[in-house]
Tab-separated table of C-alpha atoms and ligand atoms in Angstrom:
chain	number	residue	atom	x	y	z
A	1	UNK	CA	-22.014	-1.805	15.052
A	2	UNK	CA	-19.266	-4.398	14.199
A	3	UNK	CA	-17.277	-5.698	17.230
A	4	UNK	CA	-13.060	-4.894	17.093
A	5	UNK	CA	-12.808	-8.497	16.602
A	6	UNK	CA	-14.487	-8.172	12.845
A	7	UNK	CA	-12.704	-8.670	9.853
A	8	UNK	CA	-11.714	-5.785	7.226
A	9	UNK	CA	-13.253	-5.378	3.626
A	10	UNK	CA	-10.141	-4.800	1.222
A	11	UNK	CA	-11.346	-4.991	-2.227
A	12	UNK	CA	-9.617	-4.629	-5.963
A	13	UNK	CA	-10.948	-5.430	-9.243
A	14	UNK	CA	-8.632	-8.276	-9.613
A	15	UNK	CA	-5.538	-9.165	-8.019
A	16	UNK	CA	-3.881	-5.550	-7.182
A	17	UNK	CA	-4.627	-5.080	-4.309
A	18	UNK	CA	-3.413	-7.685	-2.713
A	19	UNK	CA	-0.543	-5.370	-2.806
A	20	UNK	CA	-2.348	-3.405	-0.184
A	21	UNK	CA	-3.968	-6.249	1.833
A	22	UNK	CA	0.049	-7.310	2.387
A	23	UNK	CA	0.754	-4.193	3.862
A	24	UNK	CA	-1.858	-4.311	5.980
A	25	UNK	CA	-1.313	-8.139	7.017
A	26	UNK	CA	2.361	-7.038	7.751
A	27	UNK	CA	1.736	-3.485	9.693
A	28	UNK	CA	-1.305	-5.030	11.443
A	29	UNK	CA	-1.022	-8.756	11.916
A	30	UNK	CA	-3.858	-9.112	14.034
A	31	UNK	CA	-6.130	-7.840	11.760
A	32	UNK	CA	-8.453	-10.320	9.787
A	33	UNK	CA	-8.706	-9.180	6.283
A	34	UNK	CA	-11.900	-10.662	3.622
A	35	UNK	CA	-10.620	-9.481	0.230
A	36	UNK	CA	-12.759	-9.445	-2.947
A	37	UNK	CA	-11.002	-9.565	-6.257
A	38	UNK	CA	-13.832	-8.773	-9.430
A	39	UNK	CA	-12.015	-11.039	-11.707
A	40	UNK	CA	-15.173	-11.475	-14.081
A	41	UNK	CA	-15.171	-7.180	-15.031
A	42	UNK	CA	-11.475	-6.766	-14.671
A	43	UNK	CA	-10.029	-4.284	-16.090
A	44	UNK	CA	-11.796	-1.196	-14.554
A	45	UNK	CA	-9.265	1.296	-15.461
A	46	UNK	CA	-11.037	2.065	-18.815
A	47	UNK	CA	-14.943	1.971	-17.291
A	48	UNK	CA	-17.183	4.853	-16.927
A	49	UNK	CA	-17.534	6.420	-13.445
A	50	UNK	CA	-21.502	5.273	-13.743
A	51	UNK	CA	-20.276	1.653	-13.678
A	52	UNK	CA	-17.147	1.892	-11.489
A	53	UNK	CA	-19.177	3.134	-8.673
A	54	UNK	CA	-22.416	0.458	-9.064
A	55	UNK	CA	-19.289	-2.050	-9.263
A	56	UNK	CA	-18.138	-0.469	-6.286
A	57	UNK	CA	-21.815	-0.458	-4.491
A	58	UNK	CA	-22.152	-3.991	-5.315
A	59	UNK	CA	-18.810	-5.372	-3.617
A	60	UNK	CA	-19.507	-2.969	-0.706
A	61	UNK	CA	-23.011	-4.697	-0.316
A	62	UNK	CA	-21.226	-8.263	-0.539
A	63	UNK	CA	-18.353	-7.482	2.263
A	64	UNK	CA	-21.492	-5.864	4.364
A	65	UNK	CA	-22.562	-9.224	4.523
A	66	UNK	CA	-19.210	-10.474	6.003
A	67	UNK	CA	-20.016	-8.047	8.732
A	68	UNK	CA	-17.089	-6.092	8.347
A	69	UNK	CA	-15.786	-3.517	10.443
A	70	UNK	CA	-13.789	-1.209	8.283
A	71	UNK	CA	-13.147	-0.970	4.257
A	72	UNK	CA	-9.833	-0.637	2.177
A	73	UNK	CA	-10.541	0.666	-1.028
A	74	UNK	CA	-7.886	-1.169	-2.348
A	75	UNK	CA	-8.360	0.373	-5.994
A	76	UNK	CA	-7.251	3.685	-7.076
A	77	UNK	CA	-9.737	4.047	-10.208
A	78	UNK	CA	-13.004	3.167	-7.468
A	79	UNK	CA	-11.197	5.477	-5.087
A	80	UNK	CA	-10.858	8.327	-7.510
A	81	UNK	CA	-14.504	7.396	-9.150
A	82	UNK	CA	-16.445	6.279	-6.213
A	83	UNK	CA	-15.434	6.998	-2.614
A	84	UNK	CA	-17.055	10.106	-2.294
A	85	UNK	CA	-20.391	8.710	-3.398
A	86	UNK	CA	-20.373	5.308	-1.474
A	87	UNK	CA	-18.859	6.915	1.945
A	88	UNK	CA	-22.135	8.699	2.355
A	89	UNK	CA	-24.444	5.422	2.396
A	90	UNK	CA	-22.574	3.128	4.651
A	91	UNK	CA	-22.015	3.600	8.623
A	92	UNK	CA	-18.498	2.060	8.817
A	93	UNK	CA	-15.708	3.886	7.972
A	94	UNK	CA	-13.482	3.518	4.699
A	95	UNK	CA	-10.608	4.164	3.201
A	96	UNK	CA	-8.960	4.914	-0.289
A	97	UNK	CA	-5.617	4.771	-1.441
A	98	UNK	CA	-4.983	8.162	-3.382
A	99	UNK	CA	-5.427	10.762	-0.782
A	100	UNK	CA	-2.160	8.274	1.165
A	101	UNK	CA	-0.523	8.163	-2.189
A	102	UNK	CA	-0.730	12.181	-2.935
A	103	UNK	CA	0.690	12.650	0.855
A	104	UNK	CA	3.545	10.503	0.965
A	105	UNK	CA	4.356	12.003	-2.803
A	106	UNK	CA	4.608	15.843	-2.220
A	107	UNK	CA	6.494	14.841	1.169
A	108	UNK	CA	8.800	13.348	-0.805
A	109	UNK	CA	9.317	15.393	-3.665
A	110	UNK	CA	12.329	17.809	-4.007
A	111	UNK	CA	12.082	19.091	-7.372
A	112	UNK	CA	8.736	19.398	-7.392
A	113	UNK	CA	7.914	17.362	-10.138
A	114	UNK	CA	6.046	14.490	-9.558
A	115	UNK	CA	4.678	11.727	-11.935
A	116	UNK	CA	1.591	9.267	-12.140
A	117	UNK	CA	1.372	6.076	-13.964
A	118	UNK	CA	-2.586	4.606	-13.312
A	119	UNK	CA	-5.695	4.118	-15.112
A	120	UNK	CA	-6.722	5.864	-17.732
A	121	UNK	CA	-9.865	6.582	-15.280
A	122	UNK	CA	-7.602	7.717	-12.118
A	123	UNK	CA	-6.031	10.125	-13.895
A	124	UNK	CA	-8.519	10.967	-16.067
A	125	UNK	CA	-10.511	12.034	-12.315
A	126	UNK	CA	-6.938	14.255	-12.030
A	127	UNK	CA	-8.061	13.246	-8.203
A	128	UNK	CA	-3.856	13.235	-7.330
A	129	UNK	CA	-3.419	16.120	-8.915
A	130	UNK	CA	-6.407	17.830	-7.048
A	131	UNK	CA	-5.057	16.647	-3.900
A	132	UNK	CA	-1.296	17.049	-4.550
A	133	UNK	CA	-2.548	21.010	-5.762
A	134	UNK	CA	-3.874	20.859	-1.950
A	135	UNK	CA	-0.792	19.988	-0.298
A	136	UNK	CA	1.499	22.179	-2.645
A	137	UNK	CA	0.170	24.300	-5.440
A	138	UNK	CA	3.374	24.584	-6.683
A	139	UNK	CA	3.928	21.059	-7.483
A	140	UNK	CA	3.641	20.506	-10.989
A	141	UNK	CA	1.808	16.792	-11.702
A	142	UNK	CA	2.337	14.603	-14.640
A	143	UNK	CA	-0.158	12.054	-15.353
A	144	UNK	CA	0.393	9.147	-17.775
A	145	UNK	CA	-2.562	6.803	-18.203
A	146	UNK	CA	-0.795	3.231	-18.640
A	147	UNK	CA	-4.200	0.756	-19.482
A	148	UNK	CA	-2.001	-2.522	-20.540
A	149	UNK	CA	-0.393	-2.906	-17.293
A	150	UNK	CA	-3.311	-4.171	-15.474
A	151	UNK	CA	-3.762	-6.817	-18.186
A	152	UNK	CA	-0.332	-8.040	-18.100
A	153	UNK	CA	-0.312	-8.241	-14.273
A	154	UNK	CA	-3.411	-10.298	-14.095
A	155	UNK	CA	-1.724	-12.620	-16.339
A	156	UNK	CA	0.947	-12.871	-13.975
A	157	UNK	CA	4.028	-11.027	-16.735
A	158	UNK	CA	5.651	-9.650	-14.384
A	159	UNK	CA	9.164	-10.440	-15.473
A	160	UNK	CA	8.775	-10.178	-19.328
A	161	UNK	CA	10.518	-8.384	-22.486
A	162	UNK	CA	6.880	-7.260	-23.853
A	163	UNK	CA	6.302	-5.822	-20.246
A	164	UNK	CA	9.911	-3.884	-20.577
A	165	UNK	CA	9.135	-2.568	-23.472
A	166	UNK	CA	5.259	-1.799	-22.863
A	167	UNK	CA	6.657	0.096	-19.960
A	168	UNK	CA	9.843	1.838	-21.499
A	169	UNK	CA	7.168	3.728	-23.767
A	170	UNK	CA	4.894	4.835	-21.135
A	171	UNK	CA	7.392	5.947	-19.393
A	172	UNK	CA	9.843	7.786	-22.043
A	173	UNK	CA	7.787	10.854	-21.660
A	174	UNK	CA	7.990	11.537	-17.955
A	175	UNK	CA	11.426	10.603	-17.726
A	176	UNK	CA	11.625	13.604	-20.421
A	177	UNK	CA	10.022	15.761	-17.737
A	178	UNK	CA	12.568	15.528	-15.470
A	179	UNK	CA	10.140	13.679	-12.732
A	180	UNK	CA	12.487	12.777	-8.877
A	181	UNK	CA	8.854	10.814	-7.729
A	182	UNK	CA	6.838	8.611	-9.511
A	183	UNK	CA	3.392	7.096	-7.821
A	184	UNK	CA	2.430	3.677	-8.770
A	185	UNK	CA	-1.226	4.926	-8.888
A	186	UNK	CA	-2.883	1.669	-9.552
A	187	UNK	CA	-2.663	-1.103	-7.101
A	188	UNK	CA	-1.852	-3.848	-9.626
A	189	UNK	CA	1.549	-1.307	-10.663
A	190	UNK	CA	4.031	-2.268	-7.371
A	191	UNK	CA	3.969	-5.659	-8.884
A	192	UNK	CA	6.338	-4.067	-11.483
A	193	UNK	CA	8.288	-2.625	-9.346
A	194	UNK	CA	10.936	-4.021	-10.440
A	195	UNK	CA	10.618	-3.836	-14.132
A	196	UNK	CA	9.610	0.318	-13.556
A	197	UNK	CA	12.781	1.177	-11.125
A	198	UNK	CA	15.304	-0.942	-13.977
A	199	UNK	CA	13.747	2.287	-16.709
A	200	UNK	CA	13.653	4.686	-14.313
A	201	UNK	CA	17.138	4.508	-12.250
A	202	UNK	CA	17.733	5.609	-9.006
A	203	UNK	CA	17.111	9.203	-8.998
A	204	UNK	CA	13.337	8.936	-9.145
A	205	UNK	CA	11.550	7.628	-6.274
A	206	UNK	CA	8.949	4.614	-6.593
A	207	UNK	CA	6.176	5.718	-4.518
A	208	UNK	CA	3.721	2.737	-3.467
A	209	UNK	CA	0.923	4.352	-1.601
A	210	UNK	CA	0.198	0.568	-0.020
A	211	UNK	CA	2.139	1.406	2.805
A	212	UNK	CA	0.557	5.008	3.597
A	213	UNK	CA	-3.024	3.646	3.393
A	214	UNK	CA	-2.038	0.464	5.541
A	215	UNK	CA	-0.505	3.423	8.485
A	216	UNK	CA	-3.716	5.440	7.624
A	217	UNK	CA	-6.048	2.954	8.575
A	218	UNK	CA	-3.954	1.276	11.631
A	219	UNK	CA	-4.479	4.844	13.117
A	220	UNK	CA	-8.154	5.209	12.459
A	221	UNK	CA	-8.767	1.956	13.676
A	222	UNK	CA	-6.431	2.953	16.652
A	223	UNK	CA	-8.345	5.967	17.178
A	224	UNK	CA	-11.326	4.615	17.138
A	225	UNK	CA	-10.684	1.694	19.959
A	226	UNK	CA	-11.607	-0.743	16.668
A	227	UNK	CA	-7.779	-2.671	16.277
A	228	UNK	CA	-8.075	-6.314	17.254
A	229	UNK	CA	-6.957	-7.261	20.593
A	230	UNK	CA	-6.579	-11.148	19.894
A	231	UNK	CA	-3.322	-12.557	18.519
A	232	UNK	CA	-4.123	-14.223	15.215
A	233	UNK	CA	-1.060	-15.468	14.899
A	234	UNK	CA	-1.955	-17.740	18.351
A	235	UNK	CA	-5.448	-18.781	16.567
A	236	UNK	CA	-6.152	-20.292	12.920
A	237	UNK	CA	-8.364	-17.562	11.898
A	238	UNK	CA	-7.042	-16.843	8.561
A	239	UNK	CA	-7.905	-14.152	5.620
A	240	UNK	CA	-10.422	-14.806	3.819
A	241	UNK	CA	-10.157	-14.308	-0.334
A	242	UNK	CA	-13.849	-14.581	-2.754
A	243	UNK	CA	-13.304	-13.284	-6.570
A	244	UNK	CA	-15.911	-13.294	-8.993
A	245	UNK	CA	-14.419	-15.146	-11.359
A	246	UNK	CA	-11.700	-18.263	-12.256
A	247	UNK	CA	-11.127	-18.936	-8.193
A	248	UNK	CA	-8.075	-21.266	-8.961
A	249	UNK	CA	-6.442	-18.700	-11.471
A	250	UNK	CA	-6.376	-15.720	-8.526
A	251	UNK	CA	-5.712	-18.318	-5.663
A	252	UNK	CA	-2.523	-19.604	-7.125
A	253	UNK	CA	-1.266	-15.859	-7.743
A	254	UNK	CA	-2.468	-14.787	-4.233
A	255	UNK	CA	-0.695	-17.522	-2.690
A	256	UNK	CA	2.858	-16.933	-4.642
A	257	UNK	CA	2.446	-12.871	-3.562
A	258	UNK	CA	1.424	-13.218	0.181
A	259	UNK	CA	3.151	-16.316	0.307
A	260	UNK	CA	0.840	-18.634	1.502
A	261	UNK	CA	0.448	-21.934	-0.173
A	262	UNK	CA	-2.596	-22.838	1.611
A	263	UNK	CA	-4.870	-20.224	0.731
A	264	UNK	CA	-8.292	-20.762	-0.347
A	265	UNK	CA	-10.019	-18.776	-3.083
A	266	UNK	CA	-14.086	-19.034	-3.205
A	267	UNK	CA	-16.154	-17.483	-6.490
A	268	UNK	CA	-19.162	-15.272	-5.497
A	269	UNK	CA	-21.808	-13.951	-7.815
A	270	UNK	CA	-21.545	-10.297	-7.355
A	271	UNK	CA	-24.383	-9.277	-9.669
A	272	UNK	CA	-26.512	-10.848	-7.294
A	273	UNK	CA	-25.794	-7.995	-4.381
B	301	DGL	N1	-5.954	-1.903	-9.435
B	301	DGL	C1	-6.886	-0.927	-9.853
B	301	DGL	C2	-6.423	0.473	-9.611
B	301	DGL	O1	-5.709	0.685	-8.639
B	301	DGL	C3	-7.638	-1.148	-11.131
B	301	DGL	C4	-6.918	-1.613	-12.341
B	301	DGL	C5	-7.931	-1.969	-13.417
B	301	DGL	O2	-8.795	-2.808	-13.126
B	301	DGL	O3	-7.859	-1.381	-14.496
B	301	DGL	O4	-6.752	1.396	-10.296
């Protein structure tokens, strides 16, 4: 059993979900995070459930090893595809993000029409609108599958015409619904948060559900006596970021998002756990 002073596993298939790991670094500083980015098989959105959850097995074997005391699911596609699987064979508890997503979503929603923009394999699951359908049956859910955003995130266009328009047609069709809440349901979407709210305007809400999954697992670890007592911010224990693929790509991305200029980025061959 991992002491409270461990690290936590946050892992993506590139680099989305750093978007979650900088929730969690700002809602729980003392927490020690060791991310894992699978830059060599990104994108997963468009893999088979079969192969999203050996991916996921694999990474979840490698972070073991880092003698982790918690894991953030920080992918909605191995969340949707894999969770329930994986949760069963490992003693330490984890988390995904689309059950936090789904919540903050129907809390929010007044017209009761609520959009999704992820993977083509997140909402292909229809795992938010299973859950959503929990909450409120009488929430009606629109998926959209969006598979070039991913792409154009890992290659860092986050400000770009081609991304406009990429996202202006993926999007014409809920607007047409007459959505008020939209949930960024992949990780690697909030980094277009800005180019999504400038099609959408203000009367539909962005909903990132980073910050719900970062409050979810404060609490559990809360709960379960498991947050870190020491001040990090007093040591130099930093994060901790491996990718399994192009290190130097992913560390100079990960250091312009969490705004750290010196973090390090190490490659680890995944296929080996
Ligand atoms: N960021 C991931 C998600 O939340 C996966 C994106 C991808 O690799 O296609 O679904």
């Amino acid at each position: 059993m991992p002491d409270a002073g461990a690290p936590i596993g946050v892992f993506d298939s590139g680099v989305g979900g750093l978007t979650v790991a900088k929730e969690i670094m700002s809602q729980i500083p003392n927490e020690r995070i060791i991310y894992f980015g699978d830059t060599a098989r990104v994108p997963y959105g468009s893999k088979s459930k079969t192969t999203i959850t050996g991916f996921t097995r694999q990474i979840i074997r490698f972070l073991m090893t880092q003698k982790v005391k918690a894991l953030v699911i920080a992918c909605n596609t191995m969340s949707a595809y894999a969770i329930d699987e994986v949760e069963k064979e490992i003693s330490i508890p984890i988390i995904g993000v689309v059950k936090p997503g789904a919540r903050v979503a129907a809390a929010q929603t007044k017209n009761k029409r609520i959009g999704v923009i992820a993977t083509e394999g997140t909402i292909g699951s229809g795992m938010y609108q299973r859950f959503i359908a929990n909450i409120d049956k009488d929430v009606l859910v629109l998926g959209k599958a969006c598979p070039l955003f991913c792409p154009l995130v890992e290659e860092g266009m986050l400000d770009d015409p081609v991304t406009d328009e990429i996202a202006r047609r993926y999007l014409k069709e809920l607007m047409e619904k007459d959505i008020d809440t939209l949930i960024m349901g992949c990780t690697h979407y909030p980094l277009l948060a800005p180019t999504l709210k400038k099609i959408v305007g203000e009367k539909v809400r962005l909903v990132n559900p980073a910050y719900e999954t970062a409050r979810e697992l404060k609490e559990m670890l809360s709960d379960t006596g498991m947050l870190n007592p020491d001040d990090l911010a007093k040591q130099s224990k930093g994060h901790e970021f491996y990718v399994s693929d192009l290190a130097d790509k992913f560390r100079l991305f990960a250091a312009k998002i969490l705004d750290d200029p010196g973090l390090t980025t190490d490659k680890v061959d995944i296929e080996k756990y």
